[in-house]
Every structure is written in structure tokens, then in C-alpha cells.
Short mmCIF file of C-alpha atoms (C1' of nucleotides) in Angstrom, two decimals:
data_model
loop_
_atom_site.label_atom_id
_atom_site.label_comp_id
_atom_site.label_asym_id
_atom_site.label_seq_id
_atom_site.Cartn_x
_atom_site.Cartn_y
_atom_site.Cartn_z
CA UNK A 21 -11.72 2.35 10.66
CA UNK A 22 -12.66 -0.84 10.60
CA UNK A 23 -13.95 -0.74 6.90
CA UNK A 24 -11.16 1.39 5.62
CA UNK A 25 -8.27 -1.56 7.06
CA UNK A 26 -10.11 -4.01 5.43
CA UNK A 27 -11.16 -2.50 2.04
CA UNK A 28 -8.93 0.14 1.84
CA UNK A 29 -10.22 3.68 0.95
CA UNK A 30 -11.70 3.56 -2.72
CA UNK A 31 -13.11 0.20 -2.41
CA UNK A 32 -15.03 0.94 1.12
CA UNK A 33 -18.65 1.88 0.86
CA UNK A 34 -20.46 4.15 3.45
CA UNK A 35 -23.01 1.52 3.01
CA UNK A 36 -20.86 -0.67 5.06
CA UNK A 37 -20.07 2.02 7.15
CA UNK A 38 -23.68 2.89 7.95
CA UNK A 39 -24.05 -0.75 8.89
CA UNK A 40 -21.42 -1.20 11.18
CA UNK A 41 -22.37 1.91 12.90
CA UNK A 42 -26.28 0.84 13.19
CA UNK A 43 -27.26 3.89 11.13
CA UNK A 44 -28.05 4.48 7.17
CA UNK A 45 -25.95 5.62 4.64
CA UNK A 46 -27.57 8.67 4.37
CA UNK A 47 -27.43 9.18 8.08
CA UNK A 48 -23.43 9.04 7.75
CA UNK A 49 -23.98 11.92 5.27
CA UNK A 50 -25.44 13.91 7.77
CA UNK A 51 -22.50 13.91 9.57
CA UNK A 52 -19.71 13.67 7.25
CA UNK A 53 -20.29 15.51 4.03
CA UNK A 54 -18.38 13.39 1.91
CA UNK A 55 -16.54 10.22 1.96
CA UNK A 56 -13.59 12.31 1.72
CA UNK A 57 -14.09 14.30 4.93
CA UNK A 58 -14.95 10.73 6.46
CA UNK A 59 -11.39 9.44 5.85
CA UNK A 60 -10.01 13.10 7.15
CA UNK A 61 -11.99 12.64 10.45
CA UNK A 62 -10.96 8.53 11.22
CA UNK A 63 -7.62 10.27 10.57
CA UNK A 64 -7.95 12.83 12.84
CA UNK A 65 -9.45 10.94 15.19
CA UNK A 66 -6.35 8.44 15.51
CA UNK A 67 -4.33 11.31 15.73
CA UNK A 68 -5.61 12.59 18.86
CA UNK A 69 -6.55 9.24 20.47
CA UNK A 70 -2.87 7.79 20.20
CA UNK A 71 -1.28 10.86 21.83
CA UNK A 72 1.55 9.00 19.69
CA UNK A 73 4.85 10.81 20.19
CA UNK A 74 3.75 14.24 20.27
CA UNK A 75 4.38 16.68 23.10
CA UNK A 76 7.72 17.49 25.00
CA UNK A 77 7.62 14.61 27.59
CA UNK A 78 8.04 12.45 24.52
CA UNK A 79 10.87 9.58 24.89
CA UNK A 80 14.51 11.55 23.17
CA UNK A 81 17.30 9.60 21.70
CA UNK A 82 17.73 5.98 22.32
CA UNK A 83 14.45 5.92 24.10
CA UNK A 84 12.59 7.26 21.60
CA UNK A 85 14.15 4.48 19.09
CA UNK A 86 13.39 1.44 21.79
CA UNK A 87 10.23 3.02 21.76
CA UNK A 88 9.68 2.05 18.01
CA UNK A 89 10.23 -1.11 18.61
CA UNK A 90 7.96 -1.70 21.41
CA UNK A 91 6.00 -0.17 18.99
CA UNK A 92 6.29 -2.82 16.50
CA UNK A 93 5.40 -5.32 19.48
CA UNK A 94 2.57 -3.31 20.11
CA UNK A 95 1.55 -3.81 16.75
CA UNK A 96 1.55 -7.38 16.43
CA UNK A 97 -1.75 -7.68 18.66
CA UNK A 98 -3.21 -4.24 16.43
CA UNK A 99 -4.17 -5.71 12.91
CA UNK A 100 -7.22 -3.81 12.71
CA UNK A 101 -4.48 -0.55 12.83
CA UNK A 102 -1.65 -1.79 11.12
CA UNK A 103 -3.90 -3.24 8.46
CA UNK A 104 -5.99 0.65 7.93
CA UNK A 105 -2.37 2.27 7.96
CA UNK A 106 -0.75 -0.11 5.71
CA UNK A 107 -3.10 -0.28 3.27
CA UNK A 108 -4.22 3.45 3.23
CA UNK A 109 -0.25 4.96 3.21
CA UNK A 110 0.36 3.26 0.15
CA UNK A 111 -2.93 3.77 -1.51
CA UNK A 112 -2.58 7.69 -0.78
CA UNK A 113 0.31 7.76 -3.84
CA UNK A 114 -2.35 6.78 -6.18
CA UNK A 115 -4.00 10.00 -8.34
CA UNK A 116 -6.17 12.60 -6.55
CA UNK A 117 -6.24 10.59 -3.25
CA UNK A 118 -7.80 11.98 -0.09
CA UNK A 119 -4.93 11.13 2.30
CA UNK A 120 -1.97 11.91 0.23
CA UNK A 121 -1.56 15.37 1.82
CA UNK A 122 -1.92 13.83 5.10
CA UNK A 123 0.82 10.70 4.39
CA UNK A 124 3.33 13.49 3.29
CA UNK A 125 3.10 15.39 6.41
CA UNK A 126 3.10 12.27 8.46
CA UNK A 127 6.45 10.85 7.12
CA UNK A 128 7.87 14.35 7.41
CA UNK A 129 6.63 14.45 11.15
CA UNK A 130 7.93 10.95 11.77
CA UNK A 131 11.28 11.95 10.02
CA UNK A 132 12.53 14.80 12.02
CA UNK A 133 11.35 12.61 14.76
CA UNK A 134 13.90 9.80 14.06
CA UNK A 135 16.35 12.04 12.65
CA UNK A 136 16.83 13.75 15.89
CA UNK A 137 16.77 10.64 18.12
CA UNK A 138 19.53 8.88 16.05
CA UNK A 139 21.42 12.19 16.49
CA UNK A 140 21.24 12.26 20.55
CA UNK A 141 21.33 8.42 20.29
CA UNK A 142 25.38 8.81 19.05
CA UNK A 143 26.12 11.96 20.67
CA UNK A 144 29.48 13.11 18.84
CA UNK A 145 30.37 16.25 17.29
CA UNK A 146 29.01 15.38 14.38
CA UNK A 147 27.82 11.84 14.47
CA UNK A 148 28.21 11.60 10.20
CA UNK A 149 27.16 13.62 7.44
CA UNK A 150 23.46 15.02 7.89
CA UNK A 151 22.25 13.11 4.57
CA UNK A 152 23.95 9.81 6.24
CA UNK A 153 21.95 10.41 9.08
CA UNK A 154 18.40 11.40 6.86
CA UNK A 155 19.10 7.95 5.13
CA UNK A 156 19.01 6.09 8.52
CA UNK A 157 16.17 7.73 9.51
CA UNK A 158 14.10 7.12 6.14
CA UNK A 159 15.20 3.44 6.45
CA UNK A 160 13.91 3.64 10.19
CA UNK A 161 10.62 4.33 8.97
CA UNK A 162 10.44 2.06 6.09
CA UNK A 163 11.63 -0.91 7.79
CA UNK A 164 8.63 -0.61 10.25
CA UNK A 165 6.43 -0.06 6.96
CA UNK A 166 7.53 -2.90 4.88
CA UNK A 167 6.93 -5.29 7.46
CA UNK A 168 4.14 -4.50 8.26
CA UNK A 169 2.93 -5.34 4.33
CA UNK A 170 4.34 -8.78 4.34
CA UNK A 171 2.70 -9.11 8.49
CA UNK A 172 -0.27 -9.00 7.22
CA UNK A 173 0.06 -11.46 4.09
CA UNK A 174 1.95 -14.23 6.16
CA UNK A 175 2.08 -13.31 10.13
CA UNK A 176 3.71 -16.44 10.82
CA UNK A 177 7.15 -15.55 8.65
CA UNK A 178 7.67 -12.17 10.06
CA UNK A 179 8.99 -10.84 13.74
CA UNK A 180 8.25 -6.77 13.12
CA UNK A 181 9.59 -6.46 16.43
CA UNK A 182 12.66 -7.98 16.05
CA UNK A 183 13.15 -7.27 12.68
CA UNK A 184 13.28 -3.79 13.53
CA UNK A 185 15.43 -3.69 16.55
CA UNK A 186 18.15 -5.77 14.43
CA UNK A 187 17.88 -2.53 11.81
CA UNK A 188 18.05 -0.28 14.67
CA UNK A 189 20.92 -1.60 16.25
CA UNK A 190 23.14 -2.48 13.12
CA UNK A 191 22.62 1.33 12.13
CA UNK A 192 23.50 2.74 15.49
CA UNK A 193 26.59 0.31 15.34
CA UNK A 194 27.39 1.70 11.91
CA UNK A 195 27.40 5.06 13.39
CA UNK A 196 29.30 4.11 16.16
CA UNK A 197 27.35 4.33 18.85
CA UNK A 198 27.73 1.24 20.77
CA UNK A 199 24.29 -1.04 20.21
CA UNK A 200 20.75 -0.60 21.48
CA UNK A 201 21.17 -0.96 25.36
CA UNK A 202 18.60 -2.29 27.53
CA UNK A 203 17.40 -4.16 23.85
CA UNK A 204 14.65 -6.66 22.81
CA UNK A 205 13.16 -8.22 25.79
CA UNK A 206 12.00 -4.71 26.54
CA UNK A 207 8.59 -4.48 29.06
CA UNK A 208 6.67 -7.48 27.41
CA UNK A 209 3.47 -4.72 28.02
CA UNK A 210 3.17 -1.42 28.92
CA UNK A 211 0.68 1.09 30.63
CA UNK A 212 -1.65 3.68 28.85
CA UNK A 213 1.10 3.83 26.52
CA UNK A 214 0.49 4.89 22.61
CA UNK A 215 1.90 4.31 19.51
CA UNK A 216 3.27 4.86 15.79
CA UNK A 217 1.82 3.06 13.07
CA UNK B 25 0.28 -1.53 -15.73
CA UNK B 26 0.03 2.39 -16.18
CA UNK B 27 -3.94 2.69 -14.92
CA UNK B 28 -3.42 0.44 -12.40
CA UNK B 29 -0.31 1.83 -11.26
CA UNK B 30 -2.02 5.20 -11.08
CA UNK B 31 -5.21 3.99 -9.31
CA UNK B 32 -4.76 0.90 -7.68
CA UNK B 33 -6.86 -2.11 -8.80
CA UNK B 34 -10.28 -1.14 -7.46
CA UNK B 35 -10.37 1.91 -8.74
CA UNK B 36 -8.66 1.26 -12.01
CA UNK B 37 -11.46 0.69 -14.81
CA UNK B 38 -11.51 -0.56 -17.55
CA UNK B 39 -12.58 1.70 -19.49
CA UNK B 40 -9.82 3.93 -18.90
CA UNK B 41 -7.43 0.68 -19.24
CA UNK B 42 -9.29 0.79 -22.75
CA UNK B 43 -8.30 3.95 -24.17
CA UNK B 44 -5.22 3.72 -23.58
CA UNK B 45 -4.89 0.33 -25.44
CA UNK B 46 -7.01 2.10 -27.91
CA UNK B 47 -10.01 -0.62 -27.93
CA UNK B 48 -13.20 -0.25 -26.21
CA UNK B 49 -14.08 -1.51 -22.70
CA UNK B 50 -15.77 -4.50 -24.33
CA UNK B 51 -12.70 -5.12 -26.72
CA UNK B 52 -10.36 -5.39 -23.10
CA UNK B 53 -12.73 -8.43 -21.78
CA UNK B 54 -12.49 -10.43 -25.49
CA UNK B 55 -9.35 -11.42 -24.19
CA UNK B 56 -9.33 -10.79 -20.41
CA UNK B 57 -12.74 -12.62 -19.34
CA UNK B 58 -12.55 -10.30 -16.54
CA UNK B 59 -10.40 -7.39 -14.18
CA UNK B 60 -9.30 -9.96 -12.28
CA UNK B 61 -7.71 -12.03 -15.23
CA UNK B 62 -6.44 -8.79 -16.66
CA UNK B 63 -4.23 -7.65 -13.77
CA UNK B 64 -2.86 -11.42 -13.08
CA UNK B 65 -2.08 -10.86 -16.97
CA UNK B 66 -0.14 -7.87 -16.22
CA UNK B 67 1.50 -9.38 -13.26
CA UNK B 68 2.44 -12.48 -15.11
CA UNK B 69 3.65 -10.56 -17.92
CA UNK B 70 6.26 -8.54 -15.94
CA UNK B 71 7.40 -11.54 -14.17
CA UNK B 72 8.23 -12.44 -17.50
CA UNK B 73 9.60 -9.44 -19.31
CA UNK B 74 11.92 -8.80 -16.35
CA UNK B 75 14.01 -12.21 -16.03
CA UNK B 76 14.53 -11.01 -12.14
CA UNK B 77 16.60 -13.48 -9.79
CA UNK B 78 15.40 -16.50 -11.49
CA UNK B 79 17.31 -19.22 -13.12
CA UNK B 80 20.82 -20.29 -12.32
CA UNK B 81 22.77 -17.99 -12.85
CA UNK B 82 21.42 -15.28 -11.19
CA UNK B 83 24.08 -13.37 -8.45
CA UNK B 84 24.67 -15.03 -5.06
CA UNK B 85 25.88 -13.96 -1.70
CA UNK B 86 27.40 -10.17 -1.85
CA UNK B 87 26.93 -9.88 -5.56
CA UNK B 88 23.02 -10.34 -5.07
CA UNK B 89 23.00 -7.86 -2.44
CA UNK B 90 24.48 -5.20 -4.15
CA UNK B 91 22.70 -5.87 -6.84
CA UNK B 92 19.30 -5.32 -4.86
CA UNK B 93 20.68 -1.64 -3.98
CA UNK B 94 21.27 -0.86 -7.95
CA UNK B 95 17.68 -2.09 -8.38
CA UNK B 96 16.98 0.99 -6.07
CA UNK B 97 18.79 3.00 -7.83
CA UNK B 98 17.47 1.94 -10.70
CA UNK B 99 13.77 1.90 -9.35
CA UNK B 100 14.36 5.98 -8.75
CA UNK B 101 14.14 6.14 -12.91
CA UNK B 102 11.19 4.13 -12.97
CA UNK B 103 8.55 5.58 -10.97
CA UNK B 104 6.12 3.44 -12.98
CA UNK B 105 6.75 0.34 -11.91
CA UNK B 106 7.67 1.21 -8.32
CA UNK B 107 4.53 3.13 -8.35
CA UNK B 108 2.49 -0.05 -9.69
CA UNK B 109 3.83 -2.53 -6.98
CA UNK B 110 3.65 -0.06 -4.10
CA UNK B 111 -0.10 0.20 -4.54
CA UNK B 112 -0.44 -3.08 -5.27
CA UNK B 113 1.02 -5.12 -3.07
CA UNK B 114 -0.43 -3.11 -0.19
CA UNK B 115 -3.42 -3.31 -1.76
CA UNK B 116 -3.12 -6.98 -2.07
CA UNK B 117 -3.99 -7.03 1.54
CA UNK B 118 -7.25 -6.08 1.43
CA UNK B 119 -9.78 -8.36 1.47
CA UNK B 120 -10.58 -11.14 -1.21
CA UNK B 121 -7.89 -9.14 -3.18
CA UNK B 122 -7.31 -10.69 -6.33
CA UNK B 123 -3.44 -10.26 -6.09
CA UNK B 124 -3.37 -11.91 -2.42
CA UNK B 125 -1.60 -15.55 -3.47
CA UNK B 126 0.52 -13.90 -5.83
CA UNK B 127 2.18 -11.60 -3.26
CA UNK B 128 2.32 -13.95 -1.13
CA UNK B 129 4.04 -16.07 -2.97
CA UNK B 130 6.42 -13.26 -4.10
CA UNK B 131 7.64 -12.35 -0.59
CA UNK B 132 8.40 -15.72 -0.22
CA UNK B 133 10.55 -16.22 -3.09
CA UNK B 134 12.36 -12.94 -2.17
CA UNK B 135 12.78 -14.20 1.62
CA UNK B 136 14.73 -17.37 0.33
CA UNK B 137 17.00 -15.53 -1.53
CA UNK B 138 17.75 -12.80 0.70
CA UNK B 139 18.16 -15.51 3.36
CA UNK B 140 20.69 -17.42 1.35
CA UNK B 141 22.37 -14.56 0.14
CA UNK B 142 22.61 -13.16 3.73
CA UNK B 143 24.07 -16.69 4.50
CA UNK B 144 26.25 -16.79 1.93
CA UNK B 145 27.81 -13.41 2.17
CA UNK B 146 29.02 -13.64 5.36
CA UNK B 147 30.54 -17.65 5.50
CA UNK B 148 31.13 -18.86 8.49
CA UNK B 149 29.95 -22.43 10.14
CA UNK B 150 27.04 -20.91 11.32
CA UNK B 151 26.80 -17.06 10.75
CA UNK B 152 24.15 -16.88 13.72
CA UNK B 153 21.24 -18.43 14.50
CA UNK B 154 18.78 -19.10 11.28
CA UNK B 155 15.85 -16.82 12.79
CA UNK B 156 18.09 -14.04 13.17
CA UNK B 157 19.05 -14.37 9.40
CA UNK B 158 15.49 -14.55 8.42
CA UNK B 159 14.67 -11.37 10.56
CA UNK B 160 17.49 -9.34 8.64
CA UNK B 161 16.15 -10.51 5.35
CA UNK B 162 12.31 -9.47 5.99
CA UNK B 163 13.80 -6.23 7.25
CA UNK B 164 15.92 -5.93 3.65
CA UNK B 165 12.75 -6.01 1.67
CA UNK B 166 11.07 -4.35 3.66
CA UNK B 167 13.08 -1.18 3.49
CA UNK B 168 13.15 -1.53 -0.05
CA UNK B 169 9.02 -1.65 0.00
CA UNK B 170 8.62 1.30 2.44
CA UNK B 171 11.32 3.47 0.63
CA UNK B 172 8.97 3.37 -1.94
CA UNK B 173 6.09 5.10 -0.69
CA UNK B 174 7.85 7.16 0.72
CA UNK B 175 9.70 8.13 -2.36
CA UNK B 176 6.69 8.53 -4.12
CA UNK B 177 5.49 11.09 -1.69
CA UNK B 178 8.43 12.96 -1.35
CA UNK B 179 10.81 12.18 -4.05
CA UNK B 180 13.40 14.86 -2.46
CA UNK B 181 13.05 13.47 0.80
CA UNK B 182 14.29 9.89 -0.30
CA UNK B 183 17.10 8.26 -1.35
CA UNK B 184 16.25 4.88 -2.07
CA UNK B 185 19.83 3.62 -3.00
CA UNK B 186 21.28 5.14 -0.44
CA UNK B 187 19.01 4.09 2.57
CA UNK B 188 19.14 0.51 0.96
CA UNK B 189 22.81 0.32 1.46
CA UNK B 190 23.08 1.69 4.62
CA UNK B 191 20.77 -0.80 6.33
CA UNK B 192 22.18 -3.94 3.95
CA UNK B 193 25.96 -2.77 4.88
CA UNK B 194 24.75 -2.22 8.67
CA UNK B 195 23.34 -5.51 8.74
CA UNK B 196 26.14 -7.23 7.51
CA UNK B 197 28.86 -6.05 9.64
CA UNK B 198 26.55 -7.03 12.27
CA UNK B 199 26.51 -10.22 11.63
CA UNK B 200 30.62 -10.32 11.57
CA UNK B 201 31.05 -9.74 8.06
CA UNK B 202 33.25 -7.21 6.82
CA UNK B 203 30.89 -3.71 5.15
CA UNK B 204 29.58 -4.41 2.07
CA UNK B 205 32.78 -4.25 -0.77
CA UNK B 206 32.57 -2.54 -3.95
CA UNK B 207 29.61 -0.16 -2.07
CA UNK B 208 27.56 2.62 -3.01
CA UNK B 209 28.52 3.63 -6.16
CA UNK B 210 28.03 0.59 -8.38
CA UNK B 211 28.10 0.50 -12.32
CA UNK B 212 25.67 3.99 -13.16
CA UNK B 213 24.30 2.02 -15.28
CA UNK B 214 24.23 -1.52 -16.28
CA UNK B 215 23.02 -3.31 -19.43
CA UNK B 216 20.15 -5.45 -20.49
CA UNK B 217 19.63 -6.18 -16.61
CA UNK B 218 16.63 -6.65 -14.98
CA UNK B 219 15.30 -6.22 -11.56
CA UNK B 220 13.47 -6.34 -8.27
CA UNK B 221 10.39 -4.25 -7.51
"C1'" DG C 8 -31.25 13.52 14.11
"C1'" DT C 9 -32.46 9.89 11.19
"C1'" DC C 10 -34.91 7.95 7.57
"C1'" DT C 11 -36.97 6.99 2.68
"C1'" DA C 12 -36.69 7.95 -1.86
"C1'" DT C 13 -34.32 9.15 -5.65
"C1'" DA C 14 -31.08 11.41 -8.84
"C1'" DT C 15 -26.91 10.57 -11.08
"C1'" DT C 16 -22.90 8.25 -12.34
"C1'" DT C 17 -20.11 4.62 -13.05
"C1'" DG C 18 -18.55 0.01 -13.15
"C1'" DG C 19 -18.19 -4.86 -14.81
"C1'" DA C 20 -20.05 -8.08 -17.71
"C1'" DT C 21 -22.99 -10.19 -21.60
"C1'" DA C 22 -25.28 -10.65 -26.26
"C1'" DG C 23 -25.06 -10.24 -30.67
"C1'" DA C 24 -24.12 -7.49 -35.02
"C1'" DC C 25 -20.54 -6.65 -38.40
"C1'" DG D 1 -11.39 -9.48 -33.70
"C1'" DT D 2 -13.76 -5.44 -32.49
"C1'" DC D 3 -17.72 -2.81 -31.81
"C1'" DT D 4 -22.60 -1.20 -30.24
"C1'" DA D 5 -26.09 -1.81 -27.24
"C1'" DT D 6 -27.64 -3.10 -23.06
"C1'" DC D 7 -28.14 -5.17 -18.48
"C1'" DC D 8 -27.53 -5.07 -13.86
"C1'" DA D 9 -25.48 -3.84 -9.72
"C1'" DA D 10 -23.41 -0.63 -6.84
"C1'" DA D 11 -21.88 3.72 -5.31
"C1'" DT D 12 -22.07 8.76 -3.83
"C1'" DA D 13 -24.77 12.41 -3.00
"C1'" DT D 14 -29.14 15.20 -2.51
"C1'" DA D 15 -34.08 16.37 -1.26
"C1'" DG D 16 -37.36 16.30 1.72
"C1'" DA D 17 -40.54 13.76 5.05
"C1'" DC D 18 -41.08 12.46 9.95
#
DNA sequence: GTCTATATTTGGATAGAC
DNA sequence: GTCTATCCAAATATAGAC
């Protein structure tokens, strides 16, 4: 993980891998087949670590959107994850990559996800037009994204935390629900809790 | 711009960057001494070509905001370029990335203009504090940025205009000001203009 | 289960001919 | 100004010993 943050996926050897993990390269083949199935398996193994937002107990509606801020908290005291996530998402849109199956999926995941909570989050007949409601969602997820990108270039000119909530709360606004109660200065740290990005 | 669009700097070569220029790998470096002088070559050279925001009399206040939602609209005909910044900048993030400064000096020179142009557009003594201005503006470009992967992933899924105006429009009438005027659909196409991403 | 050795490919960069 | 030839380094992957 640690290799992939910081050199992204084409430009990480298993070389370095092998180091970090007190092994040879070729003992990192004996285990992983292929770079490629290397990637698939730090992926997978994020996946079930951070039991994420998976499961029905999961947070609904307005929790579930305070919940992705805390998550962008979270995330300020992560680089190591932001940085492999950042880097990786937008490297999987370049030719033939490894992870680009697995990005798709994720941002569809992540999209019903926020989709669903911005729909309980205004309860009304119809809150707005589905598409309105798709577009806040895909701006949900991008804001948390793009912040991440210029986090990691300059940490000191960028709040992801409160940049998000402000996006949050201005779209719920917009949709007239009133905006995010019980808002920023949510639980400055949490228990076993897990994450998003 | 097209190879390294399509494979990221690392894993761009120049070989490939040769063909297509229709020279030989050893032609490229008679006038690049190296990859690393090539790509701030191709950098420079569309910071050039497209005029941008620069120079006086570039849009201010609403007019620059709108304009940065036609550059997403525009962007969705261009997958090139989006495509080549995406990877890039993200990239750029990596370490000793040869793109690092210049990205960082980039999101800079976007942050002061989408900070004065959030100022601007909605007057008032003081429209809020200046940190919460700041925090709307990093969370403008950064939809624009993580629209874009996520566009490239999924064009269907993604509708970078209208997600862009959304969250711009939301953020304004948050701050007080009336929604953004003259909205969504803008001139379908404008002339000689240039752009953002 | 881990290593050494090596095959194979590919990349960036240099030297020098034409 | 462009090419050929070549160097050197690095990377992934495989074979087979211990």
C-alpha cells in the first residue's frame, strides 16, 4: 500500500515491495502471480478491513452524509490512504489499467450510496427530478475527490472537512431540506469506526 | 499530450511519443534533453495555446463562474485534455514527480480567482468570513477535478456541467446571494474561447 | 516457503555518422 | 536536423536449487 500511495501503480516496483516486506522480489511472486493480482489483493484487502459503509446497520440519510464528512476529518490524519486512493483512481482511466474495472464499480457503489441518503435526507414526495438528485450525488463524491488532490500538494490551503460539509449543506439547502443538523464540530474522534476514501 | 494523456507520465515512453510525431525516440530528445523537459514542454505549451483566465480582461465575479461551468460543458467534447490533466495532476502527487511545482502552482492561481470571484459575486461588506470563502472555492475546483474521473469512467453516469452548477449555484445562495442568473443553459457554444482544465 | 540466477523486455539517454 | 547504434539501468516474470 505503502508503495502504490507513493509511486502510484505503473511506477511501483515489487522490488520495493519485496523490501518493505523483508522478503525478495521473487518471493512476492510466489504469492502474487503478477503485479496485477498484487494491486487486486491491496484492493481487496482495504475493502474488507474498512468495513466502510457496507452492511444494513450502515448510517441512512443525513447520517450517512455527516458521516462523509467525518470521513474527510478522518482523512486528514490518513495520507498514506488518501494518497494510494488518490493517486490510483485517477491513474485507473489511463489505457489497459489494472484497477479501472474496480474504480467503475466503486463510484457506482458509492453513488447509489449518496443518491439514496440525499433522498431520505429531504424526505418529500419527490424531493426534485431523479437526474437533479444523481448530479448532487456525483458532485458529493467528487468534491471529497478533488480535495483530496490539491490535500496532498498543499495541506496547509485546504480544510477537506469543511470544504465538504459547506457542499453538503448548500445542496441539501438547494433541495430544501433545511441544512446539515447537528453539523461540523461533529465527534472530534470516533470509535472502531471506518471509512470512505 | 495524447501518450501522456493515455498513460500517464511514467508509463508514457518515448518511443511511442515518437511515432506519433513521426521521428525516432532519439529525434524526441534533440530537442527535449529529456522526459522531464518534454512534458513541462507540453504543459507550458497549453498554458499558452489556451489564453485561460489570464490577463485583464478575463470575466469576474458571476461571469467567471458561469463561465467555469461552460468549461465543463465544454470539457465533455474534449476528453483529451480532461483525460491528460486528470492523470496528471493526480499523478503529480507522487513522489519526486516532475509536474509537482507546476500543479502546485496551478491550484493556486485557480484558488485566487475562484476566491475573488466568489467575493465578488455575492457583494456585500463582508460576504462571510474569508476562510469560509476559501473553503467554497477549493470545493469548486475540486468538483470540477473529481467530475472528471469520474466522467472518464462512466461517461453516462456524469454530467459534468450539470453537477458543476448545482454545487456553484448551491454555494452561492448560501452565502446570501441570489442562484446563479443566466444558469444552466449558457451559449451551446461560444467562439474562439478558451478554458479551464 | 524463500532464495539465487537468469531470461526477456523495455526504457531513457549518449555518441557519432550522415 | 535526424538517424543508427549502443549503453546502461531497471523491471517483470520464470526456473530451479535449498
Amino acid at each position: 500500500m505503502e508503495t502504490f500511495a507513493a509511486r502510484g501503480y505503473n511506477n511501483a516496483s515489487l522490488a520495493e515491495i519485496a523490501d518493505r516486506a523483508g522478503l525478495t522480489q521473487a518471493g512476492v511472486l510466489h504469492y502474487f502471480r503478477s503485479k496485477a493480482l498484487l494491486l487486486a489483493g491491496v484492493l481487496e484487502l482495504r475493502d474488507r478491513t474498512d468495513i466502510e459503509l457496507q452492511g444494513p446497520e450502515r448510517p441512512r440519510g443525513l447520517a450517512f452524509l455527516r458521516h462523509l464528512v467525518d470521513t474527510a476529518r478522518r482523512n486528514a490524519e490518513r495520507e498514506g490512504i488518501v494518497r494510494m486512493y488518490a493517486v490510483l483512481s485517477a491513474e485507473s482511466v489511463t489505457e489497459d489499467h489494472p484497477a479501472q474495472e474496480y474504480f467503475r464499480d466503486r463510484y457506482a457503489g458509492l453513488r447509489s450510496l449518496v443518491v439514496e441518503a440525499l433522498t431520505e435526507a429531504c424526505e418529500r414526495g419527490e424531493v426534485r427530478e431523479d437526474l437533479d438528485v444523481r448530479d448532487a450525488a456525483n458532485a458529493v463524491i467528487a468534491v471529497m475527490d478533488g480535495l483530496q488532490v490539491q490535500w496532498l500538494l498543499s495541506p496547509d490551503s485546504v480544510d477537506m472537512a469543511a470544504s465538504t460539509e459547506r457542499v453538503i449543506s448548500a445542496l441539501l439547502a438547494d433541495f430544501g431540506a433545511g441544512p446539515l443538523p447537528g453539523p461540523l464540530p461533529g465527534p472530534p474522534d470516533e470509535a472502531p469506526a471506518s471509512d470512505t476514501e
